[in-house]
Coordinates of C-alpha atoms in Angstrom, one line a residue:
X26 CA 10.0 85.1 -23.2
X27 CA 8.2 81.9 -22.0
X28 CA 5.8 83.9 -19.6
X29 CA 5.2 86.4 -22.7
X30 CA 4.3 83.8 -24.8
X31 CA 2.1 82.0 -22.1
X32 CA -0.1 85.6 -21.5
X33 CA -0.6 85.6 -25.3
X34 CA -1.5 82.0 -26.1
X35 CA -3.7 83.1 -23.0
X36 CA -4.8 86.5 -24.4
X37 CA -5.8 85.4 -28.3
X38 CA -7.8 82.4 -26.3
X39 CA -9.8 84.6 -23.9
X40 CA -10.0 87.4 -26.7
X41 CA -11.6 84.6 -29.1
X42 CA -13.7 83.2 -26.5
X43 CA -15.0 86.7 -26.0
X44 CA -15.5 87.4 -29.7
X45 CA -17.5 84.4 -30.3
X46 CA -19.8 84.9 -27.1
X47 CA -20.7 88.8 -28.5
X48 CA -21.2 87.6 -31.8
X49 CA -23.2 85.0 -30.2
X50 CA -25.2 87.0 -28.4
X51 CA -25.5 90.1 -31.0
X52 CA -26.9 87.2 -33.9
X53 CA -29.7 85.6 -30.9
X54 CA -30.4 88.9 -30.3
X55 CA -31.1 89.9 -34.1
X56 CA -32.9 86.3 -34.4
X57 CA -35.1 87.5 -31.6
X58 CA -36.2 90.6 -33.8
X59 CA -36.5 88.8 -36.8
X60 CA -38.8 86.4 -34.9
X61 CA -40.6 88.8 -33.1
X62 CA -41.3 90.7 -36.7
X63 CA -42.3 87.6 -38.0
X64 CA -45.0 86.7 -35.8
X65 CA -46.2 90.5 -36.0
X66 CA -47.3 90.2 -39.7
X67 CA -48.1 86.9 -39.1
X68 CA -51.0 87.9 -36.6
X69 CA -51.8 90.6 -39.2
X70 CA -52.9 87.9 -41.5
X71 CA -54.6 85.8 -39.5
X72 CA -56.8 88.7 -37.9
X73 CA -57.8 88.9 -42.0
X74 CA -55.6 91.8 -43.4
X75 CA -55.3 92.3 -46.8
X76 CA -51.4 91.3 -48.0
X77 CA -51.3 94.8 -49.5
X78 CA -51.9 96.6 -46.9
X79 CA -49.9 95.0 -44.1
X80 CA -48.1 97.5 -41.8
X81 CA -44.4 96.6 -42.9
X82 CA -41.2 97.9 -41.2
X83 CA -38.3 99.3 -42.2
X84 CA -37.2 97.1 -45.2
X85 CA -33.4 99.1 -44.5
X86 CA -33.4 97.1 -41.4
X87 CA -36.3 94.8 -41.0
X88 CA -36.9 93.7 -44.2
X89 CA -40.0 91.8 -44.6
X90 CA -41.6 89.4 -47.8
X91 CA -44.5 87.2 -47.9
X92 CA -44.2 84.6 -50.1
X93 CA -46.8 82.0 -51.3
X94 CA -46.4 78.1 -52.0
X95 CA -45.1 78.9 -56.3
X96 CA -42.5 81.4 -54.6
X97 CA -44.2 84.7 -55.7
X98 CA -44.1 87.8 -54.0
X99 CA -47.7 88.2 -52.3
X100 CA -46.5 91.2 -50.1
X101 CA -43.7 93.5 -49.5
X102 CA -42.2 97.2 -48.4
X103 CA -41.4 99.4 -51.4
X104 CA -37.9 99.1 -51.3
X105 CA -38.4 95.0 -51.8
X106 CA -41.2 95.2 -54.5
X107 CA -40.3 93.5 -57.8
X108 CA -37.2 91.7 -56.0
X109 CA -37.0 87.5 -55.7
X110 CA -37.1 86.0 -52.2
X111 CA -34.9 86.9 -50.1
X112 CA -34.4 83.6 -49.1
X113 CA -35.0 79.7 -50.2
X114 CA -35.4 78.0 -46.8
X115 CA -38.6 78.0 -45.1
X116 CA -41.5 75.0 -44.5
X117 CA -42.7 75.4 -48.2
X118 CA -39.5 75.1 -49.8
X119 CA -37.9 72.2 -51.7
X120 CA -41.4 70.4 -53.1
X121 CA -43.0 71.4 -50.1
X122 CA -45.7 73.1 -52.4
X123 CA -46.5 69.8 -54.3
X124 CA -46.9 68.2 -50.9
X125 CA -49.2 71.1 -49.8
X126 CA -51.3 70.9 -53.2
X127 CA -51.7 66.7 -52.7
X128 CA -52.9 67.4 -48.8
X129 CA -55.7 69.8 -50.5
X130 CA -56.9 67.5 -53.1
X131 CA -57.5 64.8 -50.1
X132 CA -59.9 67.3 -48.3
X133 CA -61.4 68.1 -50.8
X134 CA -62.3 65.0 -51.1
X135 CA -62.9 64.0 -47.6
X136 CA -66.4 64.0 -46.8
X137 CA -66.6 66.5 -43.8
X138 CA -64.9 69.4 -45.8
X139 CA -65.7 71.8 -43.6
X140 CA -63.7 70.1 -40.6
X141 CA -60.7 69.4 -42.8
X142 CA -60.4 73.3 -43.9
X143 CA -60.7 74.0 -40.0
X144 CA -57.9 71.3 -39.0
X145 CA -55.6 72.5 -42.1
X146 CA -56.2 75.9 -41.2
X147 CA -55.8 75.6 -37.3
X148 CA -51.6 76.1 -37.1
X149 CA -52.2 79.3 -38.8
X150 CA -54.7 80.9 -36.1
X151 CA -52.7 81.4 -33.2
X152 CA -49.4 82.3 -35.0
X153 CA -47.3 82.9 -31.7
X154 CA -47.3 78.9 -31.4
X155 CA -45.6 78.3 -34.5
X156 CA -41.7 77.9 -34.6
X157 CA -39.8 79.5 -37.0
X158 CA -36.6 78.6 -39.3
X159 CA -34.0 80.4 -39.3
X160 CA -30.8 81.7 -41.6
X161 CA -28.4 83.9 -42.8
X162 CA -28.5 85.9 -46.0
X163 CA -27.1 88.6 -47.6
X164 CA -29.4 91.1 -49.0
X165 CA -29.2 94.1 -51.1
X166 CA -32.4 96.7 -50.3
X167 CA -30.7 99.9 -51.8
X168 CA -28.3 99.4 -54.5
X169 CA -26.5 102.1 -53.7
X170 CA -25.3 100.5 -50.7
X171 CA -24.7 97.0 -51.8
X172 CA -25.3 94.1 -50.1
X173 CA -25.5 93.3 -46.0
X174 CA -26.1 90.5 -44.2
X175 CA -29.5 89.4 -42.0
X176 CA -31.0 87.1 -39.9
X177 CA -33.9 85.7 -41.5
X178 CA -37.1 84.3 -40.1
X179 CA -39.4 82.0 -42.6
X180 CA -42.7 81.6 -40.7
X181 CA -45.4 79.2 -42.6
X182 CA -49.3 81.0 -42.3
X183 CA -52.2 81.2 -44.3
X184 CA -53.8 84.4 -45.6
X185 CA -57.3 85.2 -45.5
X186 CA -58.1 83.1 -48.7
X187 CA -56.7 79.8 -47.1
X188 CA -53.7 80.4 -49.1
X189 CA -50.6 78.6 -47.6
X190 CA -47.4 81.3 -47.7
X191 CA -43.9 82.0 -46.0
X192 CA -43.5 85.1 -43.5
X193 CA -39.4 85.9 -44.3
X194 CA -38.4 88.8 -41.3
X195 CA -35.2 89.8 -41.3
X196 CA -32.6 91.3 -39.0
X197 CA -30.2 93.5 -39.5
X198 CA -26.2 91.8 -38.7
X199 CA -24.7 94.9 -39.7
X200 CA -24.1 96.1 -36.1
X201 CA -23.3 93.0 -34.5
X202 CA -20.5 92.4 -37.4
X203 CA -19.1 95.8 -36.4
X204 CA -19.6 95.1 -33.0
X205 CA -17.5 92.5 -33.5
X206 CA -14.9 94.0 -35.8
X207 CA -14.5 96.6 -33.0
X208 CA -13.8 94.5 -30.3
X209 CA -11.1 92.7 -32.7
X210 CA -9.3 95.6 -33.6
X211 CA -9.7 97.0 -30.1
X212 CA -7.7 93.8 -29.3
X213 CA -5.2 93.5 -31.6
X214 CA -4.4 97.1 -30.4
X215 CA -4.0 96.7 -27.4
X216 CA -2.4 93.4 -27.1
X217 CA 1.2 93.8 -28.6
X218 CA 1.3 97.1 -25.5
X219 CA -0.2 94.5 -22.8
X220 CA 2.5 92.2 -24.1
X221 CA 5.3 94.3 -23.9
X222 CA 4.0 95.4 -20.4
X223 CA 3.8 92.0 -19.3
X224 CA 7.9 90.9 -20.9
X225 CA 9.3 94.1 -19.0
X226 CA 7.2 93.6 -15.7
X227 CA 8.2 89.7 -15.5
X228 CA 11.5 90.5 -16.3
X229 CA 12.0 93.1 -13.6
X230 CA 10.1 90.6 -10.7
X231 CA 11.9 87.6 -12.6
X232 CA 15.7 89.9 -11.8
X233 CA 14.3 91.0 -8.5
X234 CA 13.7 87.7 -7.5
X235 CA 16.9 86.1 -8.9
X236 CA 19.3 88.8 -7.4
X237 CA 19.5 86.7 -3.9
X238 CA 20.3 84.1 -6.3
X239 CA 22.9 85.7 -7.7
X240 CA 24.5 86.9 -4.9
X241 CA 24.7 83.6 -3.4
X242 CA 26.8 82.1 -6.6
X243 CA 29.0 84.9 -6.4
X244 CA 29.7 83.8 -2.8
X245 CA 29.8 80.7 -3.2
X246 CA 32.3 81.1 -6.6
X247 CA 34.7 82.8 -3.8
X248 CA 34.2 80.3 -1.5
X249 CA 35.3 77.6 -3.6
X250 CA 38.9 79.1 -3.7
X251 CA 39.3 77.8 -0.3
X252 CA 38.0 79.6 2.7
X253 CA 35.1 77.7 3.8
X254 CA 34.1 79.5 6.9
X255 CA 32.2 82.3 4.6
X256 CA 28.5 81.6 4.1
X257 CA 26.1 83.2 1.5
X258 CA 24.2 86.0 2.6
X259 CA 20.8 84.7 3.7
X260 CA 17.5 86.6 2.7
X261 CA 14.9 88.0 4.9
X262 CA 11.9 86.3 2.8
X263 CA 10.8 82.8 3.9
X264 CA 10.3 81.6 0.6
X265 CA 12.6 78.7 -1.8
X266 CA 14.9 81.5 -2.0
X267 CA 15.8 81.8 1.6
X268 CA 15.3 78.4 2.4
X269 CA 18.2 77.4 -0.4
X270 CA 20.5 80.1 1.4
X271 CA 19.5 78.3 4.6
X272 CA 20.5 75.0 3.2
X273 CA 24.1 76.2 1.3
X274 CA 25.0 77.4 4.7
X275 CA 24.2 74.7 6.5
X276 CA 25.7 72.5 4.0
X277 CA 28.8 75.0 4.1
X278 CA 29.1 74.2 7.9
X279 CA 29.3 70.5 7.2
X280 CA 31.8 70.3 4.5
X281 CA 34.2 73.0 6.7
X282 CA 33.5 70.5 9.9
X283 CA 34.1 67.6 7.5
X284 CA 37.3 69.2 6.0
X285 CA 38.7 70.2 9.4
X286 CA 38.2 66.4 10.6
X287 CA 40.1 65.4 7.9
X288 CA 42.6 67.9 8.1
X289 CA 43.2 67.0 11.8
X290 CA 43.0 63.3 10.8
X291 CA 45.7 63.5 8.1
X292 CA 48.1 65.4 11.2
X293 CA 47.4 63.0 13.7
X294 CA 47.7 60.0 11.2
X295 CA 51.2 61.9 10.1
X296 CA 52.2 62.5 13.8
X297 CA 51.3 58.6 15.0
X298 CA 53.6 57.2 11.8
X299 CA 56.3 59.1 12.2
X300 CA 57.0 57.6 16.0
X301 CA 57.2 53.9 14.2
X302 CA 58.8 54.8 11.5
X303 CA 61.3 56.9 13.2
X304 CA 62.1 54.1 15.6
X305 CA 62.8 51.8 13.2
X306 CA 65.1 54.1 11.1
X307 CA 67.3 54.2 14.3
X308 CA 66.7 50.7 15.4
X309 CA 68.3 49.6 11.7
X310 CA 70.3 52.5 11.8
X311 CA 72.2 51.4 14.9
X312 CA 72.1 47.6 13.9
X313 CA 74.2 48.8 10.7
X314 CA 76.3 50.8 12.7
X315 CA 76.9 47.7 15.3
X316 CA 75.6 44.4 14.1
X317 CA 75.6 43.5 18.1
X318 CA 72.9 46.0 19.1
X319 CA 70.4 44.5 16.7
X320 CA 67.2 44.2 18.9
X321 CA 64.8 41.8 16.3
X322 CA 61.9 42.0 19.3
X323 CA 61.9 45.7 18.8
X324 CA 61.9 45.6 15.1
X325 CA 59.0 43.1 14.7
X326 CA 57.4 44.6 17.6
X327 CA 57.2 48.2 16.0
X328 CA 56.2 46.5 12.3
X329 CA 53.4 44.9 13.7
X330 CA 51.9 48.6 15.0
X331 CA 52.8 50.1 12.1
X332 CA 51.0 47.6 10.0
X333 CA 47.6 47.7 12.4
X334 CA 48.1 51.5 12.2
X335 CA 48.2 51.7 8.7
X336 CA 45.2 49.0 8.2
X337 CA 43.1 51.1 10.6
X338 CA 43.8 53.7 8.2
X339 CA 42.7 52.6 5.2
X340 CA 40.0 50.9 7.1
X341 CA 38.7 54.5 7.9
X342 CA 39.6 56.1 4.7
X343 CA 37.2 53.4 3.1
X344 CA 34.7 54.5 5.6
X345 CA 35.2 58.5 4.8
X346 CA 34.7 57.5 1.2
X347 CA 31.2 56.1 2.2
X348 CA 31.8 52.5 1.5
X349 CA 28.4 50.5 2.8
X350 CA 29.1 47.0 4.1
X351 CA 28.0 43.8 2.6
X352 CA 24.7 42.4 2.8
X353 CA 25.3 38.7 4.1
X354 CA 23.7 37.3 6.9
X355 CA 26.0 36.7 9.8
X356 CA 25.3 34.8 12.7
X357 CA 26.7 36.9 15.5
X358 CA 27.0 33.6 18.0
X359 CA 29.0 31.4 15.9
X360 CA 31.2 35.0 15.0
X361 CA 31.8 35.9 18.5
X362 CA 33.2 32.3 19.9
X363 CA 35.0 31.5 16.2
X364 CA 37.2 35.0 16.9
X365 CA 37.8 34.3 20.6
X366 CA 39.2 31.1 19.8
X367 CA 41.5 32.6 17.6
X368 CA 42.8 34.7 19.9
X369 CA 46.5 34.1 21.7
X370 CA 48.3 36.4 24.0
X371 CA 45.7 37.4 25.7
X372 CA 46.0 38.9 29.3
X373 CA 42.7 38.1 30.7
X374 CA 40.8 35.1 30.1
X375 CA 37.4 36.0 28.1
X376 CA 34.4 34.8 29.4
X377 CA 31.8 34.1 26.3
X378 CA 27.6 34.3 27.2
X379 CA 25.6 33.5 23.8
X380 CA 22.4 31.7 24.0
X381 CA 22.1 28.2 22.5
X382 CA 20.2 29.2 19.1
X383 CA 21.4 31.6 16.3
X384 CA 21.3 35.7 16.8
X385 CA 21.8 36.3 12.8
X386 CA 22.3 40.3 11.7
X387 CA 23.1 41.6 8.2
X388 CA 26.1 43.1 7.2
X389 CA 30.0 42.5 6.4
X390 CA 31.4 39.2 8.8
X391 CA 34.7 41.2 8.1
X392 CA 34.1 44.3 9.5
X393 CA 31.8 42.6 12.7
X394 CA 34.9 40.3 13.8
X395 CA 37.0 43.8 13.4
X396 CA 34.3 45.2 15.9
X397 CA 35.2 42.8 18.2
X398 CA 38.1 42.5 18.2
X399 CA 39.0 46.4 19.0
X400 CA 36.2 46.1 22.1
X401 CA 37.9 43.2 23.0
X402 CA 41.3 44.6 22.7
X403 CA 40.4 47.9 24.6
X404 CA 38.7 45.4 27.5
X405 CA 42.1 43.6 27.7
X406 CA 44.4 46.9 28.0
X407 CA 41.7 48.0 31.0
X408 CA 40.7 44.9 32.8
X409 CA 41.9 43.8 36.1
X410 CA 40.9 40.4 35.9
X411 CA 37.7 39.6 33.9
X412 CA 36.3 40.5 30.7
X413 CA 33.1 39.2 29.6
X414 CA 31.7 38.9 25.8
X415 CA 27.7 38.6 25.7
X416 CA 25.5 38.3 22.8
X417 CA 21.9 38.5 23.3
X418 CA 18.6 39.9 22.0
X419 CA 16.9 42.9 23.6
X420 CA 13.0 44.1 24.2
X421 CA 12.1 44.9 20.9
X422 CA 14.1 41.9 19.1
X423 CA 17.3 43.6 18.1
X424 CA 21.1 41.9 19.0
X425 CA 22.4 43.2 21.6
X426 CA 26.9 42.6 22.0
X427 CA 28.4 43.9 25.1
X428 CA 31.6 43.7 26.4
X429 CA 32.6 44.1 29.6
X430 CA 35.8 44.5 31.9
X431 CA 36.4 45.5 35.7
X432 CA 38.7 48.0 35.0
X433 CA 38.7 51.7 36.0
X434 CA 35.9 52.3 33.9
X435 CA 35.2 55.4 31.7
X436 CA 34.1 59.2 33.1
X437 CA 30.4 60.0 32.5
X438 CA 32.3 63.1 30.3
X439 CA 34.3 61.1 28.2
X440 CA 32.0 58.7 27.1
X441 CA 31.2 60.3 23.8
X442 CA 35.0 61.4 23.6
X443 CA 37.0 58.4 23.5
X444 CA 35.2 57.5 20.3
X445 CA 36.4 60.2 18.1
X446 CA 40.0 59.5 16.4
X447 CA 43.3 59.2 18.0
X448 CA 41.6 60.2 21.7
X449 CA 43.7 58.4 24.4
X450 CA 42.1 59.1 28.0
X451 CA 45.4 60.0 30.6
X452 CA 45.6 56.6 32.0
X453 CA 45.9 55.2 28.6
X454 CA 48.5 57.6 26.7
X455 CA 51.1 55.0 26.3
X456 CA 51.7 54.4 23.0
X457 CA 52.6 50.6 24.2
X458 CA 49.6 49.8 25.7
X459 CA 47.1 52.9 24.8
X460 CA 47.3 51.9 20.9
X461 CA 46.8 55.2 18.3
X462 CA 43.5 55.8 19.7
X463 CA 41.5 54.4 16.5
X464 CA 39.8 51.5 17.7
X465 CA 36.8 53.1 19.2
X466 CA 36.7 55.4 16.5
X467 CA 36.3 52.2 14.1
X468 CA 34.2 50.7 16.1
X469 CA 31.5 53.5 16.2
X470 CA 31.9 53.8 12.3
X471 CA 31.3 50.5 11.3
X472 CA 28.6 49.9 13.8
X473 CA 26.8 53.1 12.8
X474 CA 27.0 51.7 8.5
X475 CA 25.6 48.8 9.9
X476 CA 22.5 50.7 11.1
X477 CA 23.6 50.3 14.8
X478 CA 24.7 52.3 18.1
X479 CA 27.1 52.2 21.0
X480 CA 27.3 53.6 24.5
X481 CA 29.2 52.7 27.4
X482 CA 27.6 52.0 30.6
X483 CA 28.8 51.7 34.0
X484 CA 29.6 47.8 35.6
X485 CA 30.5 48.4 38.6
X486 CA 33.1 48.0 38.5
X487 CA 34.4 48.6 35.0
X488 CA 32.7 49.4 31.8
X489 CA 30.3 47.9 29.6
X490 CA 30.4 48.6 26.0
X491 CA 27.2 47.9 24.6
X492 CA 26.6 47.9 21.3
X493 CA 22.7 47.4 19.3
X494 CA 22.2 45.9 16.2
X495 CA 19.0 45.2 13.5
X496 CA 18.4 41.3 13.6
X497 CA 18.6 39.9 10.2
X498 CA 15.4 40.4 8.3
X499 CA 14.6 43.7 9.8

């Protein structure tokens, strides 16, 4: 309906714009004849013709009067004789004839008559110099027919007495109105089956085009009941079309990889509780059963992992749930040795390299200190004897942290795996000392909302874990 009502808004316009050009040119056209008429009997008066005998045209269609300065009749065809004017505009109109009669009474009494007569009657010799006036009147030249409208000339000239008069031409508009009131009906004809042609063809291409639309809403209304490894059928055309199926799909993939992750998070996240929690159900279950058998070190050993387990996951549920960090500015020297002061019970000793003036990033100090403290953590559960904490600026100005042990080091093929969730490499599957396997995983998260990356690097021996900050500012 909206591209039907754009093509007529758009027809009527063009179909005006054509009217009023035809009419245009149909009325310059008749003002050209009625001009070219003029100038005709004009000439005929100048070369000394007598008013009643000009050679006069058709008065049906080129009806032609001269008039003199009092508005008489000095000259016309048959079918005009006895009749008014045919028209009141002209160069003698309006009190033009008292002006004329005042400019004769000054030559006559100008001394060089002779000269005045010649300048006064100069405009009239050459008749193709003078510019006529122009206008339309209606004019009735057979009664029987009524009146029609014409393009009138007025031409001023003299006749062979020195008389000042009015040469009225006309034109015929009869055929350029019905010229014109063709064409109009020819349009409004033509246009209500142009405009039905137009609804049904835009219609059909508008369905045509929409069907790959369609048929990828009924896919995706099925997909939404729960299997998301369907993807909408994809069209051949390279066009919005089939770069919106491309995009669905794609986004398709993502949300089945996203919804397996979680679904493989929530089962590891179920499997690593229930060992905690099912040791201390029989730790208290045994300690009711005999008092004596209470082990308290077992108990408070097996809280504490439950509560870091179930902090690391709401930490990455928060994460999931795309919660961005704050926006403070944290000095990452005064963060690093403030956290490994706090530290007890460490295994190695930790070694601390910062540089003597501030390295300042943006982001949460919370989550930064948490970042450390996992690296640090996995360092002291793989380190033979050293682990090293370094904070310094790379090449292109951003904060570099690394942290580094002499351990056994990591395989070039599980660098990228040990940070995915609950991913324990062989020689670290104890649940004692290998953790639940989300520390890493946390680690790459939060690093990566802080607009960061990590690797792990040889250190022969051991493993560096580097990771790359913005500095603040940046």
């Amino acid at each position: 309906m909206a591209a039907t009502a754009v093509v007529a808004v758009a027809l009527t316009a063009a179909g005006l714009t054509v009217l009023a050009v035809l009419r245009h040119n149909l009325v310059h056209s008749a003002e050209l004849q009625a001009e070219t008429t003029a100038h005709d009997v004009a000439a005929q008066l100048v070369a000394g013709a007598d008013p009643a005998r000009l050679r006069l045209p058709d008065a049906e269609n080129e009806p032609v009067q001269i008039v003199s300065l009092d508005r008489r009749v000095l000259a016309a065809d048959d079918d005009l004789a006895g009749k008014p004017p045919m028209a009141d505009f002209g160069p003698y109109s309006k009190g033009a004839a008292d002006e004329e009669e005042d400019k004769e009474d000054e030559d006559e009494d100008d001394e060089d008559d002779e000269d005045a007569e010649d300048e006064s009657s100069s405009p009239s010799t050459d008749p193709s110099s003078a510019e006529p006036e122009f206008g339309d009147v209606w004019l009735t030249v057979d009664a029987e027919d009524g009146p029609h409208p014409f393009r009138v000339a007025a031409l001023a000239v003299r006749t062979p007495g020195g008389q000042p008069a009015t040469v009225y031409a006309g034109s015929s508009l009869e055929t350029a109105h019905s010229a014109v009131a063709d064409a109009r009906q020819a349009m409004l004809i033509g246009l209500p089956p142009l405009l039905t042609v137009v609804a049904l063809v835009t219609w059909l291409v508008t369905r045509r085009a929409l069907r790959p639309v369609e048929a990828i809403r009924r896919q995706l209304a099925e997909i939404v009941d729960g299997d998301l490894s369907r993807r909408v059928p994809e069209p051949g055309s390279r066009d919005e079309i089939g770069r919106l199926a491309s995009t669905t799909n794609a986004t398709l993939a993502a949300l089945e990889e996203s919804t397996e992750r979680q679904r493989r998070f929530i089962a590891d996240a179920a499997h690593e509780l229930r060992s905690p929690i099912a040791s201390l159900r029989t730790q208290l279950e045994v300690a009711q059963a005999h008092p004596e058998l209470l082990e308290l070190d077992g108990l408070i050993g097996d809280t504490i992992r439950l509560e870091h387990l179930a902090a690391d996951l709401l930490l990455l549920a928060r994460l999931d749930a795309g919660e961005q960090p704050r926006a403070d500015r944290v000095d990452l020297t005064v963060l690093v040795r403030e956290e490994l002061e706090h530290r007890v019970r460490d295994r190695v000793a930790v070694q601390i390299v910062t540089p003597e003036q501030a390295v300042a990033v943006t982001g949460s100090r919370t989550q930064l200190a948490r970042v450390l403290g996992n690296l640090v953590d996995n360092a002291q559960r793989h380190a033979a004897s050293t682990v090293r904490v370094a904070v310094d600026r790379d090449a292109d100005g951003r904060v570099v942290l690394s942290v580094t042990d002499d351990g056994p080091g990591v395989p070039p093929a599980e660098r990228d795996r040990i940070f995915q969730r609950f991913v324990r490499l062989d020689d670290a599957r104890s649940r004692d000392e290998g953790g639940a396997g989300l520390g890493l995983a946390i680690v790459r998260d939060v690093v990566e909302r802080h607009g960061g990356t990590i690797h792990v690097t040889d250190a022969a021996p051991g493993a560096r874990f580097v990771v790359t900050l913005p500095a603040a500012g940046e």
